[in-house]
Short mmCIF file of C-alpha atoms in Angstrom, two decimals:
data_model
loop_
_atom_site.label_atom_id
_atom_site.label_comp_id
_atom_site.label_asym_id
_atom_site.label_seq_id
_atom_site.Cartn_x
_atom_site.Cartn_y
_atom_site.Cartn_z
CA MET A 8 -105.21 -4.34 49.83
CA ASP A 9 -105.99 -8.06 49.70
CA THR A 10 -108.98 -9.64 51.42
CA ALA A 11 -106.86 -11.40 54.06
CA THR A 12 -105.23 -8.13 55.14
CA VAL A 13 -108.57 -6.37 55.42
CA GLY A 14 -109.96 -9.37 57.27
CA ARG A 15 -107.11 -9.27 59.77
CA PHE A 16 -107.97 -5.68 60.62
CA GLU A 17 -111.71 -6.31 60.73
CA ALA A 18 -111.18 -9.16 63.16
CA ASN A 19 -109.70 -6.58 65.54
CA ARG A 20 -112.08 -3.68 64.83
CA ASP A 21 -114.47 -4.16 67.77
CA ARG A 22 -111.63 -4.62 70.26
CA LEU A 23 -109.82 -1.54 68.94
CA ALA A 24 -113.02 0.53 69.07
CA SER A 25 -113.66 -0.51 72.66
CA ILE A 26 -110.15 0.57 73.67
CA ALA A 27 -110.63 3.94 71.98
CA TYR A 28 -114.10 4.41 73.49
CA ARG A 29 -112.83 3.79 77.02
CA LEU A 30 -109.98 6.22 76.44
CA LEU A 31 -112.08 8.95 74.83
CA GLY A 32 -115.62 8.46 76.16
CA SER A 33 -116.90 9.25 72.67
CA ALA A 34 -118.15 6.74 70.10
CA ALA A 35 -117.66 9.24 67.28
CA ASP A 36 -114.04 9.89 68.26
CA ALA A 37 -113.44 6.16 68.73
CA GLU A 38 -114.73 5.45 65.22
CA ASP A 39 -112.45 8.16 63.81
CA VAL A 40 -109.44 6.73 65.63
CA VAL A 41 -110.14 3.21 64.34
CA GLN A 42 -110.49 4.52 60.81
CA ASP A 43 -107.17 6.37 61.15
CA ALA A 44 -105.61 3.12 62.38
CA PHE A 45 -106.96 1.31 59.31
CA ILE A 46 -105.33 3.88 57.03
CA ARG A 47 -102.01 3.33 58.83
CA TRP A 48 -102.47 -0.43 58.56
CA GLN A 49 -102.93 -0.03 54.81
CA ALA A 50 -99.74 2.01 54.50
CA ALA A 51 -97.60 -0.08 56.86
CA ASP A 52 -94.88 -2.55 55.92
CA ARG A 53 -96.97 -5.43 57.17
CA ALA A 54 -94.27 -7.99 56.46
CA SER A 55 -92.23 -6.45 59.28
CA ILE A 56 -95.12 -6.55 61.79
CA ARG A 57 -94.67 -9.72 63.84
CA VAL A 58 -97.86 -9.44 65.92
CA PRO A 59 -100.55 -7.40 64.11
CA GLU A 60 -102.86 -7.34 67.16
CA ALA A 61 -100.16 -5.74 69.30
CA TRP A 62 -99.22 -3.29 66.55
CA LEU A 63 -102.82 -2.20 66.08
CA THR A 64 -103.34 -1.83 69.83
CA LYS A 65 -100.31 0.42 70.01
CA VAL A 66 -101.49 2.57 67.10
CA VAL A 67 -105.05 3.00 68.46
CA SER A 68 -103.84 3.70 72.00
CA ASN A 69 -101.42 6.37 70.87
CA LEU A 70 -103.85 7.97 68.42
CA SER A 71 -106.34 8.20 71.30
CA LEU A 72 -103.68 9.70 73.55
CA ASP A 73 -102.94 12.33 70.92
CA ARG A 74 -106.61 13.32 70.94
CA LEU A 75 -106.76 13.48 74.72
CA ARG A 76 -103.70 15.71 74.79
CA SER A 77 -104.86 18.09 72.06
CA ALA A 78 -105.51 21.66 73.15
CA GLN A 79 -108.94 21.69 71.51
CA GLN A 80 -110.15 18.60 73.38
CA ARG A 81 -108.76 19.85 76.70
CA HIS A 82 -110.67 23.11 76.21
CA GLU A 83 -113.92 21.39 75.24
CA ARG A 84 -113.78 19.15 78.31
CA ALA A 85 -112.75 21.96 80.67
CA VAL A 86 -115.60 24.37 80.01
CA GLY A 87 -118.31 22.03 81.30
CA THR A 88 -119.97 20.92 78.07
CA TRP A 89 -118.73 17.33 78.04
CA LEU A 90 -120.64 14.14 78.84
CA PRO A 91 -119.66 10.60 77.91
CA GLU A 92 -121.47 9.38 74.83
CA PRO A 93 -124.01 6.74 75.98
CA LEU A 94 -124.13 3.30 74.36
CA LEU A 95 -126.74 0.55 74.54
CA ASP A 96 -125.70 -2.57 76.38
CA GLY A 97 -124.68 -5.16 73.83
CA ASP A 98 -122.99 -2.62 71.57
CA PRO A 99 -119.67 -4.23 70.56
CA MET A 100 -117.92 -0.93 71.24
CA LEU A 101 -118.47 -1.51 74.96
CA GLY A 102 -116.03 -4.38 74.64
CA PRO A 103 -115.25 -7.08 77.19
CA ALA A 104 -117.67 -7.42 80.11
CA ASP A 105 -116.49 -10.63 81.77
CA THR A 106 -115.23 -9.03 84.99
CA ALA A 107 -116.63 -6.39 87.32
CA VAL A 108 -113.72 -4.08 86.47
CA GLN A 109 -114.39 -4.40 82.73
CA ARG A 110 -118.08 -3.63 83.19
CA GLU A 111 -117.31 -0.76 85.54
CA SER A 112 -114.87 0.85 83.11
CA VAL A 113 -117.65 1.75 80.66
CA THR A 114 -120.25 3.06 83.11
CA MET A 115 -121.14 6.70 82.69
CA ALA A 116 -119.90 7.26 86.24
CA MET A 117 -116.46 5.81 85.56
CA LEU A 118 -116.06 7.45 82.15
CA THR A 119 -116.86 10.76 83.85
CA VAL A 120 -114.52 10.28 86.78
CA MET A 121 -111.72 9.16 84.41
CA GLU A 122 -111.62 12.78 83.29
CA ARG A 123 -109.65 13.39 86.50
CA LEU A 124 -106.78 11.33 85.14
CA SER A 125 -103.94 12.52 83.00
CA PRO A 126 -104.05 11.03 79.49
CA ILE A 127 -101.21 8.60 80.26
CA GLU A 128 -102.86 7.48 83.53
CA ARG A 129 -106.10 6.85 81.69
CA ALA A 130 -104.37 4.82 79.00
CA VAL A 131 -102.47 2.70 81.53
CA TYR A 132 -105.63 2.08 83.54
CA VAL A 133 -107.69 1.06 80.49
CA LEU A 134 -105.05 -1.23 79.03
CA ARG A 135 -104.16 -2.81 82.37
CA GLU A 136 -107.53 -3.11 84.10
CA ALA A 137 -110.03 -3.43 81.23
CA PHE A 138 -107.88 -5.38 78.75
CA SER A 139 -105.60 -7.28 81.15
CA HIS A 140 -102.31 -6.29 79.55
CA SER A 141 -99.27 -6.86 81.73
CA HIS A 142 -97.24 -3.82 82.79
CA ARG A 143 -94.53 -4.96 80.39
CA GLU A 144 -97.04 -4.95 77.52
CA VAL A 145 -98.48 -1.59 78.57
CA ALA A 146 -94.97 -0.13 78.66
CA GLU A 147 -94.32 -1.34 75.11
CA ILE A 148 -97.65 -0.01 73.83
CA LEU A 149 -97.21 3.45 75.37
CA ASP A 150 -93.40 3.76 75.05
CA ILE A 151 -92.84 4.12 78.78
CA THR A 152 -90.93 2.05 81.31
CA GLU A 153 -92.52 -0.84 83.17
CA SER A 154 -92.03 0.94 86.50
CA ALA A 155 -93.71 4.06 85.08
CA SER A 156 -96.68 1.91 84.03
CA GLN A 157 -96.97 0.58 87.59
CA GLN A 158 -96.82 4.10 89.05
CA HIS A 159 -99.43 5.47 86.64
CA ALA A 160 -101.72 2.53 87.41
CA LEU A 161 -101.41 3.14 91.15
CA ARG A 162 -102.22 6.84 90.79
CA ALA A 163 -105.16 6.07 88.51
CA ARG A 164 -106.69 3.63 90.99
CA ARG A 165 -106.38 6.22 93.75
CA HIS A 166 -108.07 8.90 91.65
CA LEU A 167 -110.86 6.56 90.59
CA ALA A 168 -111.69 5.14 94.01
CA SER A 169 -114.61 7.54 94.47
CA GLY A 170 -116.18 6.48 91.17
CA ARG A 171 -116.99 2.97 92.38
CA THR A 172 -120.45 3.35 93.84
CA THR A 173 -122.70 2.15 91.02
CA THR A 174 -124.73 -0.99 91.77
CA GLU A 175 -124.97 -3.53 88.94
CA VAL A 176 -128.46 -4.68 87.97
CA ASP A 177 -129.79 -7.18 85.47
CA ALA A 178 -132.22 -6.35 82.67
CA GLU A 179 -135.32 -7.39 84.64
CA SER A 180 -134.34 -5.33 87.67
CA ALA A 181 -133.44 -2.42 85.42
CA ARG A 182 -136.94 -2.39 83.93
CA ARG A 183 -138.54 -2.34 87.40
CA ILE A 184 -136.30 0.57 88.41
CA VAL A 185 -137.07 2.53 85.26
CA GLU A 186 -140.79 1.84 85.57
CA ALA A 187 -140.78 3.18 89.13
CA PHE A 188 -138.75 6.20 88.01
CA VAL A 189 -141.10 6.98 85.10
CA ALA A 190 -144.20 6.55 87.28
CA ALA A 191 -142.77 8.90 89.91
CA SER A 192 -141.67 11.47 87.32
CA ALA A 193 -145.09 11.40 85.64
CA SER A 194 -147.03 11.65 88.90
CA GLY A 195 -146.73 15.44 89.04
CA ARG A 196 -145.71 15.20 92.70
CA THR A 197 -142.33 15.61 94.35
CA GLU A 198 -142.52 12.99 97.10
CA PRO A 199 -142.60 9.84 94.92
CA LEU A 200 -139.39 10.98 93.24
CA VAL A 201 -137.72 12.01 96.49
CA SER A 202 -138.34 8.52 97.86
CA LEU A 203 -136.37 6.99 94.96
CA LEU A 204 -133.39 9.33 95.27
CA SER A 205 -130.53 9.43 97.73
CA GLU A 206 -130.50 12.56 99.86
CA ASP A 207 -127.44 13.93 98.04
CA ALA A 208 -128.55 12.84 94.57
CA THR A 209 -127.23 14.78 91.59
CA ALA A 210 -128.52 15.31 88.08
CA VAL A 211 -126.61 16.36 84.98
CA SER A 212 -128.25 17.23 81.67
CA ASP A 213 -127.08 18.51 78.32
CA GLY A 214 -130.30 20.51 78.02
CA ALA A 215 -131.21 18.67 74.81
CA GLY A 216 -128.10 20.15 73.29
CA LEU A 217 -129.65 23.61 73.53
CA SER A 218 -127.58 24.77 76.49
CA ALA A 219 -124.01 26.02 76.09
CA LYS A 220 -123.05 24.25 79.31
CA LEU A 221 -124.27 21.24 81.20
CA LEU A 222 -127.08 21.77 83.68
CA HIS A 223 -126.33 20.55 87.22
CA PHE A 224 -128.71 19.93 90.12
CA THR A 225 -127.84 18.69 93.61
CA GLY A 226 -130.06 17.34 96.38
CA ALA A 227 -133.09 15.06 96.18
CA ARG A 228 -135.68 17.85 96.19
CA LYS A 229 -133.96 19.98 93.53
CA VAL A 230 -133.42 16.95 91.32
CA SER A 231 -137.05 15.90 91.82
CA ALA A 232 -138.33 19.35 90.88
CA MET A 233 -136.18 19.34 87.73
CA LEU A 234 -137.36 15.87 86.71
CA ARG A 235 -141.02 16.63 87.40
CA ALA A 236 -140.86 19.77 85.24
CA GLY A 237 -138.86 18.07 82.51
CA PHE A 238 -141.21 15.10 82.31
CA LYS A 239 -144.37 17.17 81.89
CA PRO A 240 -145.43 17.00 78.21
CA THR A 241 -146.12 20.32 76.51
CA PRO A 242 -146.84 21.39 72.91
CA ALA A 243 -143.43 23.10 72.80
CA LYS A 244 -141.65 19.87 73.74
CA HIS A 245 -143.63 17.92 71.16
CA ARG A 246 -142.67 20.46 68.50
CA LEU A 247 -139.03 20.15 69.56
CA VAL A 248 -138.98 16.37 69.10
CA GLY A 249 -141.29 16.39 66.07
CA GLY A 250 -144.24 14.60 67.65
CA THR A 251 -145.01 12.34 70.56
CA LEU A 252 -142.55 9.93 72.13
CA SER A 253 -142.67 6.37 73.39
CA ILE A 254 -140.85 5.73 76.67
CA TYR A 255 -138.88 2.50 77.06
CA ALA A 256 -136.75 0.86 79.72
CA GLY A 257 -133.29 -0.28 78.74
CA ASN A 258 -129.71 -0.69 79.86
CA VAL A 259 -127.15 1.90 78.83
CA ASN A 260 -123.47 1.59 79.75
CA GLY A 261 -124.41 -1.07 82.27
CA SER A 262 -127.00 1.04 84.09
CA PRO A 263 -130.82 1.23 83.99
CA ALA A 264 -131.98 3.85 81.52
CA MET A 265 -135.13 5.52 80.30
CA ILE A 266 -135.09 5.75 76.52
CA ALA A 267 -137.40 8.16 74.68
CA ALA A 268 -137.87 7.35 71.00
CA THR A 269 -140.04 8.26 68.06
CA ASP A 270 -140.11 6.34 64.77
CA ASP A 271 -137.03 4.33 65.83
CA GLN A 272 -135.09 7.54 66.42
CA VAL A 273 -133.83 7.92 69.98
CA MET A 274 -134.52 11.47 71.10
CA GLY A 275 -133.28 11.24 74.67
CA VAL A 276 -131.75 8.96 77.27
CA VAL A 277 -131.83 9.24 81.05
CA VAL A 278 -129.25 7.00 82.75
CA LEU A 279 -129.83 6.10 86.41
CA GLU A 280 -126.89 5.25 88.64
CA LEU A 281 -127.60 3.38 91.85
CA ASP A 282 -126.06 2.84 95.26
CA GLY A 283 -127.99 -0.06 96.69
CA GLU A 284 -131.67 0.69 96.07
CA LYS A 285 -131.34 4.48 95.82
CA ILE A 286 -130.72 6.51 92.66
CA THR A 287 -127.62 8.61 93.25
CA THR A 288 -127.07 10.19 89.83
CA VAL A 289 -129.33 11.01 86.91
CA ARG A 290 -127.64 11.78 83.59
CA GLY A 291 -129.79 13.14 80.79
CA VAL A 292 -128.57 13.17 77.20
CA ALA A 293 -130.70 14.53 74.36
CA SER A 294 -128.16 16.08 72.00
CA GLN A 295 -128.52 14.17 68.74
CA ALA A 296 -124.77 14.38 68.18
CA ARG A 297 -124.26 12.38 71.37
CA LEU A 298 -127.00 9.88 70.52
CA ARG A 299 -126.08 9.03 66.92
CA ARG A 300 -124.55 5.58 67.52
CA LEU A 301 -127.02 4.65 70.25
CA SER A 302 -129.89 5.48 67.89
CA GLU A 303 -128.30 3.40 65.13
CA GLN A 304 -127.97 0.43 67.49
CA TRP A 305 -131.53 0.96 68.75
CA GLN A 306 -132.86 0.60 65.20
CA LEU A 307 -131.17 -2.81 64.91
CA ARG A 308 -132.80 -4.22 68.06
CA ASP A 309 -136.12 -5.70 68.99
CA HIS A 310 -137.64 -3.77 71.89
CA SER A 311 -139.81 -4.75 74.80
CA ASP A 312 -143.16 -3.01 75.11
CA PRO A 313 -142.88 0.69 75.97
CA ILE A 314 -143.67 1.85 79.48
CA ILE A 315 -145.58 4.78 77.96
CA GLU A 316 -146.92 4.33 74.43
CA SER A 317 -147.48 8.02 73.73
CA TRP A 318 -145.94 10.78 75.83
#
């Protein structure tokens, strides 16, 4: 394949990956889909492709739909072991962030609530709302009618209405929130944490990848007790992570996040979702399979000073 042909694909890679990530909620799956699309681009009769960008969008969207519809993926997501794969803000896979809807579509909250949608509803919503395709264009991409695209979009918006409670914050505000969260978690007392949480706060954790299913906690006091116990350093935890950790503040999927790292390897991420000034949801991810891309991106960045140098 000549350089120009490869270059044409590479010019679209980040956009294609961000479509696949929004559809699948997994960076690893998105990367696989984009690679499959590249193989098809290599094999295609490119002389007959009038608009390569549209052709590639169609291929990636439908490859992603195939994955969403597969029996294996439906089973994996149904048994309660699935969390969206977190990404650092600034990762090109997060894609366009010019509008509130675009930023919202990659929050952990929205990626989670999009699981309520059928695969075709999810695809229509992503292409229409996050990438501003017209219903005519969506219909052509997904091989459906324009009226069907409109109907799927309407149903998707209805299903997703309850997912729109996360308050946007800038990097400076995010650090203050994370600092307060870390201080409360490290205090050894319940009340400082309770004061930061909404009364009906929830927490979801993958149990460092050691649990067969996700761990769920509901209510400010139960969440506080879980966080207080989880934040207490012990020799067993240090053995698990291979030493001590540094605790940083960051932004992950548009939300404030606590990032625990050692030797430039991210060992865990806690994403905080807000409604106003209260934390409503805490999502903990420590499975290394879910943190691979985030850790790779972390190693490429300069970091602000840690909140805790040695935990």
